[in-house]
């Protein structure tokens, strides 16, 4: 490096002379330089002062140019500032605003697009994961309508009671297994079958008032061991079915039941029956073997024409008293009760009806 500088100085001395070089070095002292460069400059200045006497002037332009050529190789350029290679701002042109707009558009639109694409990819991934999860799960077998809550769509179900009143059903709807009370009044039911109550063992009360029931299959109520009240009023019955043993109330008024439609032992084993309503039918005689437990018997407005001594009392036991009966109604029948005085000896109260 020193050899190059010495060669350069010799060349400059021949071309410019010592005075020009000395003046130029003087002007450079006003600018900051590295300590090593300043020492080198002072050394050459000292040599020039000892070897020169007369100097010639030169143009300022030539001095500056030569000095630039001399000192530029010795100065290390500052490291370039790190800039985003994508962003180039052209401040000196008319395209500066357009450049800013283009950059802002790219930042907002393209980044937003990338974000949307990422969100879409995430959403698709979540959906695919969900589909895979759903496919991995074994589908459950759908429950049948009769398993738990088969009805209560047209009817109202509340605490074991089912209210199916005036909903125009023509058959007994499937009932919840825990049903205890069914009120199916004023509908269009024509028939009762054993299947209607086969799986409902807890029924205690059935009310089919105001339907069109003509037939009841034998065994329809055979499994209803807890049934206490059965109302079949205002239907089209011609005969009575076998009744469950724990009945306390049986109401079949306003039907078309005749005496031949009631078997001799229909009421015999109903030891808890207290209320019997068979009024407004077509009975020709009082039913046989009425249980001792009866308190109220309604037989008014039938076609009853005769009564025997054994209808309510016991002909062979004059001391027998039927003290539980509170009311017997026989009005509206073509019978004169006064012609059968021995038929009511065991009763505390005479039946309601015509005695003349």
XYZ file of N, CA and C in Angstrom, residues 39-272:
702
model
N -2.301 10.738 10.069
C -0.850 10.591 10.267
C -0.117 10.525 8.960
N -0.664 9.750 8.011
C -0.057 9.634 6.692
C -0.016 10.982 5.988
N -1.103 11.762 6.131
C -1.172 13.073 5.485
C -0.128 14.025 6.084
N 0.010 14.056 7.406
C 1.012 14.936 8.038
C 2.434 14.577 7.620
N 2.703 13.289 7.445
C 4.031 12.836 7.026
C 4.384 13.367 5.648
N 3.446 13.259 4.715
C 3.708 13.755 3.350
C 3.791 15.270 3.320
N 2.993 15.920 4.187
C 3.065 17.395 4.239
C 4.447 17.862 4.703
N 5.039 17.181 5.641
C 6.367 17.517 6.166
C 7.416 17.343 5.084
N 7.343 16.274 4.320
C 8.293 16.057 3.237
C 8.198 17.128 2.165
N 6.936 17.496 1.839
C 6.742 18.508 0.795
C 7.291 19.865 1.226
N 7.109 20.228 2.504
C 7.625 21.513 2.998
C 9.163 21.600 2.884
N 9.885 20.510 3.096
C 11.352 20.517 3.033
C 11.883 20.575 1.611
N 11.100 20.081 0.619
C 11.625 19.984 -0.751
C 11.096 21.047 -1.693
N 10.195 21.930 -1.302
C 9.608 22.917 -2.209
C 9.936 24.329 -1.770
N 10.126 25.251 -2.758
C 10.356 26.663 -2.483
C 9.367 27.535 -3.211
N 9.189 27.279 -4.457
C 8.269 28.090 -5.263
C 7.177 27.188 -5.824
N 5.926 27.675 -5.736
C 4.789 26.846 -6.210
C 3.958 27.618 -7.218
N 3.371 26.908 -8.106
C 2.454 27.476 -9.088
C 1.012 27.117 -8.715
N 0.145 28.004 -9.035
C -1.274 27.758 -8.742
C -1.910 26.892 -9.822
N -2.939 26.224 -9.472
C -3.710 25.416 -10.447
C -5.209 25.616 -10.185
N -5.939 25.153 -11.041
C -7.401 25.346 -10.942
C -7.971 24.504 -9.800
N -9.032 25.045 -9.167
C -9.667 24.364 -8.033
C -10.328 23.073 -8.467
N -10.846 23.022 -9.656
C -11.508 21.805 -10.144
C -10.540 20.657 -10.256
N -9.332 20.934 -10.748
C -8.339 19.876 -10.909
C -7.860 19.384 -9.557
N -7.737 20.308 -8.557
C -7.309 19.888 -7.228
C -8.312 18.901 -6.601
N -9.571 19.300 -6.636
C -10.593 18.440 -6.009
C -10.653 17.082 -6.670
N -10.502 17.078 -7.987
C -10.592 15.800 -8.707
C -9.444 14.892 -8.322
N -8.229 15.455 -8.286
C -7.066 14.647 -7.968
C -7.114 14.152 -6.529
N -7.577 15.038 -5.598
C -7.699 14.606 -4.201
C -8.694 13.461 -4.042
N -9.796 13.537 -4.794
C -10.790 12.459 -4.737
C -10.190 11.149 -5.194
N -9.381 11.241 -6.292
C -8.740 10.025 -6.781
C -7.742 9.481 -5.776
N -7.115 10.398 -4.970
C -6.110 9.970 -4.031
C -6.679 9.287 -2.796
N -7.758 9.856 -2.203
C -8.240 9.396 -0.887
C -9.416 8.430 -0.927
N -10.117 8.338 -2.035
C -11.265 7.412 -2.097
C -10.849 5.972 -1.859
N -9.739 5.483 -2.419
C -9.365 4.075 -2.169
C -9.048 3.789 -0.720
N -8.658 4.856 0.086
C -8.276 4.612 1.461
C -9.444 4.605 2.436
N -10.618 5.039 2.012
C -11.790 5.155 2.902
C -12.740 3.989 2.635
N -13.109 3.299 3.705
C -14.046 2.173 3.585
C -15.470 2.680 3.550
N -16.242 2.246 2.605
C -17.657 2.712 2.532
C -18.465 2.153 3.701
N -19.437 2.966 4.154
C -20.336 2.522 5.236
C -21.209 1.376 4.767
N -21.551 0.438 5.670
C -22.407 -0.698 5.248
C -23.772 -0.212 4.816
N -24.312 -0.803 3.777
C -25.619 -0.349 3.271
C -26.729 -0.622 4.285
N -27.675 0.298 4.362
C -28.827 0.163 5.258
C -29.743 -0.943 4.765
N -30.190 -1.804 5.693
C -31.087 -2.898 5.314
C -32.454 -2.352 4.956
N -32.894 -2.668 3.780
C -34.189 -2.208 3.290
C -34.974 -3.392 2.761
N -36.230 -3.249 2.760
C -37.098 -4.286 2.195
C -36.957 -4.270 0.694
N -36.488 -5.369 0.161
C -36.236 -5.425 -1.279
C -37.505 -5.252 -2.089
N -38.640 -5.468 -1.482
C -39.891 -5.340 -2.257
C -40.306 -3.897 -2.439
N -39.884 -3.011 -1.476
C -40.375 -1.640 -1.467
C -39.301 -0.711 -2.004
N -39.558 -0.031 -3.089
C -38.656 0.973 -3.670
C -39.463 2.239 -3.871
N -39.122 3.293 -3.100
C -39.846 4.552 -3.175
C -39.107 5.505 -4.113
N -39.769 5.911 -5.141
C -39.192 6.837 -6.104
C -39.657 8.242 -5.740
N -38.896 8.924 -4.826
C -39.310 10.233 -4.335
C -39.123 11.334 -5.381
N -38.239 11.095 -6.297
C -37.941 12.171 -7.233
C -38.777 12.150 -8.478
N -39.796 11.347 -8.544
C -40.596 11.265 -9.753
C -42.052 11.484 -9.439
N -42.844 11.576 -10.452
C -44.285 11.762 -10.306
C -44.996 10.462 -9.963
N -44.253 9.367 -10.008
C -44.867 8.067 -9.753
C -44.837 7.688 -8.271
N -44.440 8.618 -7.389
C -44.324 8.313 -5.958
C -45.669 7.923 -5.345
N -46.735 8.708 -5.621
C -48.061 8.403 -5.078
C -48.590 7.085 -5.622
N -48.318 6.856 -6.935
C -48.777 5.600 -7.534
C -48.083 4.408 -6.887
N -46.777 4.607 -6.547
C -46.023 3.526 -5.909
C -46.587 3.203 -4.532
N -46.867 4.275 -3.744
C -47.460 4.069 -2.427
C -48.807 3.381 -2.519
N -49.637 3.780 -3.460
C -50.959 3.168 -3.628
C -50.843 1.704 -3.984
N -49.891 1.411 -4.904
C -49.725 0.016 -5.318
C -49.273 -0.836 -4.152
N -48.325 -0.261 -3.356
C -47.826 -1.019 -2.210
C -48.928 -1.242 -1.189
N -49.729 -0.204 -0.886
C -50.823 -0.324 0.083
C -51.862 -1.336 -0.380
N -52.156 -1.317 -1.692
C -53.120 -2.273 -2.255
C -52.640 -3.706 -2.080
N -51.316 -3.899 -2.385
C -50.768 -5.247 -2.251
C -50.795 -5.715 -0.805
N -50.434 -4.773 0.136
C -50.411 -5.153 1.562
C -51.777 -5.545 2.055
N -52.785 -4.756 1.700
C -54.133 -4.997 2.237
C -54.847 -6.126 1.511
N -54.840 -6.028 0.173
C -55.645 -6.991 -0.590
C -55.020 -8.378 -0.588
N -53.704 -8.390 -0.976
C -53.069 -9.696 -1.089
C -52.943 -10.391 0.256
N -52.564 -9.620 1.311
C -52.480 -10.227 2.644
C -53.837 -10.694 3.108
N -54.878 -9.886 2.840
C -56.238 -10.288 3.199
C -56.661 -11.543 2.475
N -56.268 -11.604 1.203
C -56.598 -12.797 0.419
C -55.918 -14.028 0.984
N -54.623 -13.835 1.353
C -53.900 -14.960 1.945
C -54.546 -15.415 3.242
N -54.973 -14.402 4.066
C -55.637 -14.740 5.335
C -56.913 -15.508 5.071
N -57.703 -15.041 4.084
C -58.957 -15.743 3.760
C -58.673 -17.159 3.297
N -57.599 -17.283 2.439
C -57.279 -18.621 1.955
C -56.895 -19.535 3.116
N -56.129 -18.956 4.105
C -55.746 -19.758 5.257
C -56.960 -20.157 6.064
N -57.883 -19.175 6.280
C -59.098 -19.480 7.038
C -59.915 -20.540 6.335
N -60.006 -20.423 4.982
C -60.773 -21.411 4.213
C -60.165 -22.793 4.367
N -58.809 -22.825 4.280
C -58.146 -24.114 4.443
C -58.400 -24.688 5.822
N -58.364 -23.816 6.865
C -58.624 -24.285 8.230
C -60.038 -24.789 8.364
N -60.999 -24.046 7.765
C -62.402 -24.459 7.837
C -62.607 -25.804 7.162
N -61.960 -25.953 5.981
C -62.091 -27.226 5.272
C -61.488 -28.354 6.093
N -60.345 -28.050 6.725
C -59.727 -29.086 7.555
C -60.627 -29.483 8.707
N -61.276 -28.459 9.345
C -62.181 -28.772 10.453
C -63.354 -29.609 9.975
N -63.881 -29.247 8.782
C -65.016 -30.023 8.250
C -64.609 -31.446 7.952
N -63.416 -31.586 7.334
C -62.975 -32.946 7.017
C -62.764 -33.768 8.276
N -62.196 -33.089 9.323
C -62.026 -33.801 10.590
C -63.356 -34.197 11.183
N -64.342 -33.278 11.092
C -65.672 -33.586 11.624
C -66.312 -34.747 10.875
N -66.136 -34.733 9.519
C -66.698 -35.822 8.718
C -66.035 -37.150 9.077
N -64.693 -37.088 9.242
C -64.013 -38.315 9.632
C -64.481 -38.808 10.987
N -64.713 -37.842 11.916
C -65.185 -38.212 13.249
C -66.564 -38.833 13.184
N -67.438 -38.205 12.348
C -68.799 -38.730 12.232
C -68.804 -40.115 11.605
N -67.907 -40.309 10.609
C -67.871 -41.606 9.952
C -67.336 -42.682 10.883
N -66.430 -42.251 11.799
C -65.848 -43.245 12.703
C -66.817 -43.711 13.766
N -67.829 -42.870 14.076
C -68.800 -43.237 15.101
C -69.866 -44.134 14.501
N -70.152 -45.206 15.146
C -71.175 -46.132 14.670
C -72.546 -45.515 14.842
N -73.337 -45.384 13.772
C -74.652 -44.747 13.905
C -75.572 -45.537 14.819
N -76.279 -44.801 15.680
C -77.199 -45.438 16.612
C -78.464 -45.875 15.901
N -78.986 -46.981 16.321
C -80.237 -47.464 15.746
C -81.380 -46.600 16.229
N -82.143 -46.001 15.299
C -83.234 -45.122 15.734
C -84.269 -45.867 16.546
N -84.723 -45.198 17.611
C -85.715 -45.831 18.475
C -87.066 -45.870 17.789
N -87.758 -46.931 18.014
C -89.091 -47.040 17.452
C -90.037 -46.127 18.193
N -91.111 -45.822 17.517
C -92.044 -44.856 18.088
C -92.702 -45.393 19.341
N -92.832 -46.705 19.462
C -93.549 -47.281 20.599
C -92.638 -47.602 21.780
N -91.321 -47.252 21.690
C -90.404 -47.643 22.748
C -90.586 -46.822 24.021
N -90.588 -45.491 23.922
C -90.656 -44.681 25.133
C -91.896 -43.801 25.149
N -91.959 -42.846 24.247
C -93.080 -41.926 24.221
C -93.790 -42.044 22.879
N -94.619 -43.066 22.711
C -95.216 -43.326 21.403
C -96.329 -42.362 21.034
N -96.964 -41.751 22.012
C -98.092 -40.871 21.707
C -97.834 -39.508 22.328
N -98.863 -38.854 22.796
C -98.771 -37.506 23.381
C -98.540 -36.459 22.313
N -98.793 -36.794 21.069
C -98.755 -35.792 20.014
C -100.113 -35.115 19.891
N -101.156 -35.939 19.710
C -102.513 -35.391 19.704
C -103.046 -35.246 21.125
N -102.576 -36.084 22.008
C -103.073 -36.106 23.381
C -102.140 -35.319 24.302
N -102.623 -35.081 25.503
C -101.826 -34.400 26.517
C -101.441 -35.422 27.580
N -100.135 -35.544 27.811
C -99.636 -36.484 28.811
C -99.095 -35.702 30.002
N -99.571 -36.050 31.189
C -99.163 -35.311 32.380
C -99.192 -36.226 33.595
N -98.024 -36.506 34.138
C -97.882 -37.297 35.378
C -98.660 -38.603 35.354
N -98.479 -39.390 34.324
C -99.148 -40.679 34.237
C -100.567 -40.611 33.732
N -101.062 -39.411 33.442
C -102.417 -39.252 32.907
C -102.341 -38.857 31.441
N -103.198 -39.471 30.634
C -103.247 -39.178 29.207
C -104.637 -38.660 28.875
N -104.689 -37.456 28.329
C -105.961 -36.819 27.982
C -106.090 -36.767 26.462
N -106.983 -37.622 25.941
C -107.232 -37.671 24.496
C -108.699 -37.355 24.229
N -109.150 -36.237 24.662
C -110.560 -35.870 24.566
C -110.824 -35.007 23.338
N -111.828 -35.438 22.547
C -112.274 -34.692 21.372
C -111.148 -34.427 20.376
N -110.417 -35.480 20.044
C -109.357 -35.365 19.037
C -109.644 -36.226 17.813
N -110.866 -36.785 17.746
C -111.344 -37.535 16.575
C -110.511 -38.779 16.269
N -109.982 -39.429 17.284
C -109.260 -40.677 17.051
C -110.277 -41.811 16.919
N -109.961 -42.817 16.104
C -110.883 -43.937 15.894
C -110.364 -45.235 16.499
N -109.263 -45.147 17.233
C -108.703 -46.313 17.936
C -107.911 -45.805 19.141
N -107.662 -46.701 20.082
C -106.886 -46.326 21.258
C -105.445 -46.049 20.833
N -104.915 -44.886 21.126
C -103.537 -44.574 20.719
C -102.534 -45.345 21.557
N -101.340 -45.590 21.033
C -100.285 -46.222 21.843
C -99.977 -45.350 23.054
N -99.956 -45.970 24.217
C -99.802 -45.218 25.466
C -98.423 -45.427 26.072
N -97.912 -44.426 26.800
C -96.678 -44.631 27.561
C -96.868 -45.735 28.601
N -95.840 -46.501 28.853
C -95.957 -47.654 29.746
C -96.335 -47.279 31.170
N -95.969 -46.059 31.574
C -96.264 -45.650 32.949
C -97.654 -45.055 33.111
N -98.479 -45.089 32.065
C -99.822 -44.486 32.119
C -100.678 -45.175 33.171
N -101.386 -44.341 33.954
C -102.303 -44.861 34.978
C -103.740 -44.431 34.714
N -103.909 -43.328 33.993
C -105.250 -42.798 33.730
C -105.347 -42.408 32.259
N -106.402 -42.911 31.635
C -106.656 -42.564 30.236
C -108.055 -41.994 30.101
N -108.114 -40.781 29.564
C -109.387 -40.121 29.294
C -109.502 -39.930 27.784
N -110.271 -40.823 27.157
C -110.444 -40.786 25.702
C -111.905 -40.510 25.353
N -112.439 -39.469 25.952
C -113.862 -39.157 25.789
C -114.139 -38.402 24.503
N -115.350 -38.697 23.967
C -115.895 -37.963 22.814
C -114.962 -38.025 21.597
N -114.741 -39.264 21.180
C -113.975 -39.521 19.969
C -114.781 -40.434 19.044
N -114.090 -41.159 18.175
C -114.774 -42.016 17.201
C -114.267 -43.461 17.285
N -113.916 -43.880 18.474
C -113.417 -45.238 18.679
C -114.576 -46.226 18.560
N -114.391 -47.279 17.755
C -115.466 -48.247 17.514
C -115.226 -49.594 18.170
N -113.966 -49.878 18.498
C -113.670 -51.204 19.030
C -112.495 -51.133 19.991
N -112.576 -51.980 21.064
C -111.465 -52.126 22.001
C -110.920 -53.541 21.903
N -109.595 -53.669 21.824
C -108.968 -54.978 21.679
C -107.977 -55.221 22.810
N -107.560 -56.491 22.939
C -106.610 -56.859 23.986
C -105.253 -56.203 23.760
N -104.893 -55.918 22.505
C -103.603 -55.302 22.209
C -103.524 -53.851 22.693
N -104.686 -53.230 22.847
C -104.680 -51.812 23.238
C -104.044 -51.574 24.595
N -104.154 -52.559 25.504
C -103.659 -52.373 26.871
C -102.704 -53.486 27.293
N -102.177 -54.227 26.321
C -101.345 -55.391 26.644
C -100.084 -55.013 27.410
N -99.485 -53.857 27.101
C -98.225 -53.456 27.726
C -98.389 -52.302 28.708
N -99.613 -52.070 29.149
C -99.876 -50.965 30.091
C -100.494 -51.564 31.367
N -99.713 -52.212 32.211
C -100.280 -52.936 33.357
C -100.689 -52.048 34.526
N -100.292 -50.773 34.506
C -100.534 -49.904 35.664
C -101.797 -49.058 35.566
N -102.614 -49.317 34.575
C -103.835 -48.513 34.399
C -104.793 -48.692 35.578
N -105.294 -47.561 36.074
C -106.250 -47.581 37.171
C -107.614 -47.018 36.773
N -107.617 -46.215 35.715
C -108.889 -45.603 35.313
C -108.927 -45.472 33.797
N -110.050 -45.919 33.221
C -110.290 -45.778 31.781
C -111.640 -45.116 31.579
N -111.653 -44.110 30.715
C -112.903 -43.403 30.449
C -113.066 -43.227 28.944
N -114.052 -43.979 28.376
C -114.336 -43.920 26.945
C -115.723 -43.335 26.682
N -116.149 -42.414 27.493
C -117.466 -41.809 27.327
C -117.580 -41.119 25.967
N -118.750 -41.315 25.332
C -119.041 -40.567 24.112
C -118.302 -41.027 22.882
N -118.079 -42.337 22.744
C -117.457 -42.869 21.525
C -118.496 -43.663 20.717
N -118.009 -44.503 19.818
C -118.888 -45.323 18.973
C -118.596 -46.815 19.181
N -118.224 -47.178 20.397
C -117.790 -48.549 20.671
C -118.967 -49.513 20.573
N -118.802 -50.503 19.703
C -119.823 -51.536 19.521
C -119.373 -52.884 20.055
N -118.058 -53.102 20.047
C -117.549 -54.428 20.410
C -116.302 -54.291 21.269
N -116.206 -55.173 22.261
C -115.024 -55.247 23.128
C -114.589 -56.700 23.176
N -113.383 -56.967 22.718
C -112.891 -58.339 22.694
C -112.791 -58.917 24.105
N -113.038 -60.224 24.207
C -112.823 -60.903 25.485
C -111.328 -60.887 25.813
N -111.040 -60.582 27.048
C -109.633 -60.503 27.459
C -109.028 -59.119 27.311
N -109.826 -58.145 26.865
C -109.305 -56.779 26.706
C -108.803 -56.213 28.027
N -109.528 -56.501 29.116
C -109.158 -55.963 30.422
C -108.575 -57.024 31.370
N -108.285 -58.194 30.833
C -107.877 -59.308 31.695
C -106.525 -59.077 32.373
N -105.634 -58.341 31.727
C -104.318 -58.097 32.309
C -104.252 -56.816 33.140
N -105.356 -56.114 33.230
C -105.370 -54.858 33.986
C -105.784 -55.148 35.426
N -104.865 -55.729 36.165
C -105.181 -56.163 37.532
C -105.352 -55.000 38.507
N -104.893 -53.796 38.110
C -105.007 -52.627 38.991
C -106.163 -51.702 38.605
N -106.888 -52.052 37.559
C -107.958 -51.169 37.081
C -109.093 -51.080 38.100
N -109.441 -49.859 38.472
C -110.467 -49.625 39.487
C -111.733 -48.982 38.923
N -111.574 -48.159 37.892
C -112.728 -47.465 37.335
C -112.762 -47.641 35.825
N -113.931 -48.097 35.343
C -114.104 -48.302 33.909
C -115.414 -47.655 33.477
N -115.285 -46.666 32.586
C -116.462 -45.940 32.108
C -116.604 -46.147 30.606
N -117.738 -46.738 30.224
C -118.053 -46.990 28.810
C -119.381 -46.329 28.433
N -119.731 -45.267 29.099
C -121.024 -44.613 28.889
C -121.109 -43.986 27.502
N -122.386 -43.935 27.007
C -122.712 -43.255 25.749
C -121.952 -43.850 24.563
N -122.107 -45.152 24.413
C -121.538 -45.855 23.268
C -122.636 -46.679 22.586
N -122.201 -47.713 21.843
C -123.157 -48.540 21.108
C -123.072 -50.006 21.522
N -122.739 -50.252 22.796
C -122.542 -51.623 23.269
C -123.847 -52.413 23.320
N -123.733 -53.673 22.926
C -124.855 -54.606 23.027
C -124.636 -55.631 24.128
N -123.407 -55.806 24.541
C -123.071 -56.775 25.591
C -121.866 -56.280 26.373
N -121.653 -56.904 27.537
C -120.537 -56.521 28.400
C -119.397 -57.525 28.289
N -118.158 -57.061 28.354
C -117.011 -57.972 28.333
C -116.743 -58.524 29.735
N -115.737 -59.381 29.847
C -115.274 -59.842 31.154
C -114.580 -58.671 31.840
N -114.979 -58.420 33.076
C -114.475 -57.249 33.795
C -113.348 -57.620 34.751
N -112.376 -56.720 34.969
C -111.270 -57.006 35.905
C -111.762 -57.085 37.343
N -111.100 -57.848 38.200
C -111.635 -58.182 39.530
C -111.607 -57.043 40.556
N -110.789 -56.030 40.344
C -110.654 -54.979 41.351
C -111.466 -53.726 41.050
N -112.407 -53.832 40.166
C -113.223 -52.657 39.843
C -114.008 -52.171 41.062
N -114.002 -50.862 41.232
C -114.856 -50.253 42.264
C -116.007 -49.472 41.636
N -115.808 -49.090 40.340
C -116.854 -48.350 39.617
C -116.933 -48.865 38.200
N -118.190 -49.188 37.781
C -118.434 -49.572 36.391
C -119.620 -48.776 35.872
N -119.360 -48.050 34.781
C -120.390 -47.178 34.211
C -120.575 -47.526 32.744
N -121.754 -48.069 32.419
C -122.084 -48.398 31.030
C -123.474 -47.869 30.671
N -123.818 -46.713 31.207
C -125.133 -46.137 30.912
C -125.172 -45.588 29.489
N -126.410 -45.445 29.005
C -126.642 -44.919 27.657
C -125.947 -45.768 26.595
N -126.262 -47.069 26.632
C -125.822 -47.991 25.588
C -127.057 -48.742 25.065
N -126.829 -49.911 24.458
C -127.925 -50.716 23.927
C -127.857 -52.131 24.495
N -127.433 -52.218 25.718
C -127.202 -53.527 26.334
C -128.525 -54.184 26.710
N -128.625 -55.424 26.332
C -129.788 -56.232 26.718
C -129.368 -57.258 27.759
N -130.368 -57.868 28.400
C -130.072 -58.824 29.483
C -129.266 -60.007 28.990
N -129.515 -60.454 27.782
C -128.750 -61.587 27.267
C -127.301 -61.222 26.967
N -127.026 -59.946 26.963
C -125.645 -59.506 26.727
C -124.813 -59.456 28.000
N -125.430 -59.850 29.152
C -124.691 -59.872 30.424
C -124.688 -61.297 30.954
N -123.536 -61.875 31.104
C -123.446 -63.247 31.595
C -123.798 -63.322 33.077
N -124.214 -64.490 33.514
C -124.678 -64.661 34.898
C -123.596 -64.362 35.925
N -122.363 -64.609 35.595
C -121.278 -64.420 36.556
C -120.449 -63.147 36.298
N -120.990 -62.250 35.486
C -120.238 -61.032 35.138
C -119.860 -60.229 36.372
N -120.784 -60.091 37.345
C -120.511 -59.260 38.532
C -120.238 -60.082 39.799
N -120.338 -61.369 39.698
C -120.306 -62.218 40.890
C -119.000 -62.104 41.682
N -117.892 -62.050 41.003
C -116.597 -62.049 41.678
C -116.006 -60.649 41.885
N -116.793 -59.625 41.588
C -116.299 -58.255 41.768
C -116.573 -57.801 43.201
N -115.770 -58.280 44.115
C -116.023 -58.064 45.539
C -115.735 -56.635 46.020
N -115.179 -55.808 45.141
C -114.899 -54.417 45.511
C -115.768 -53.419 44.759
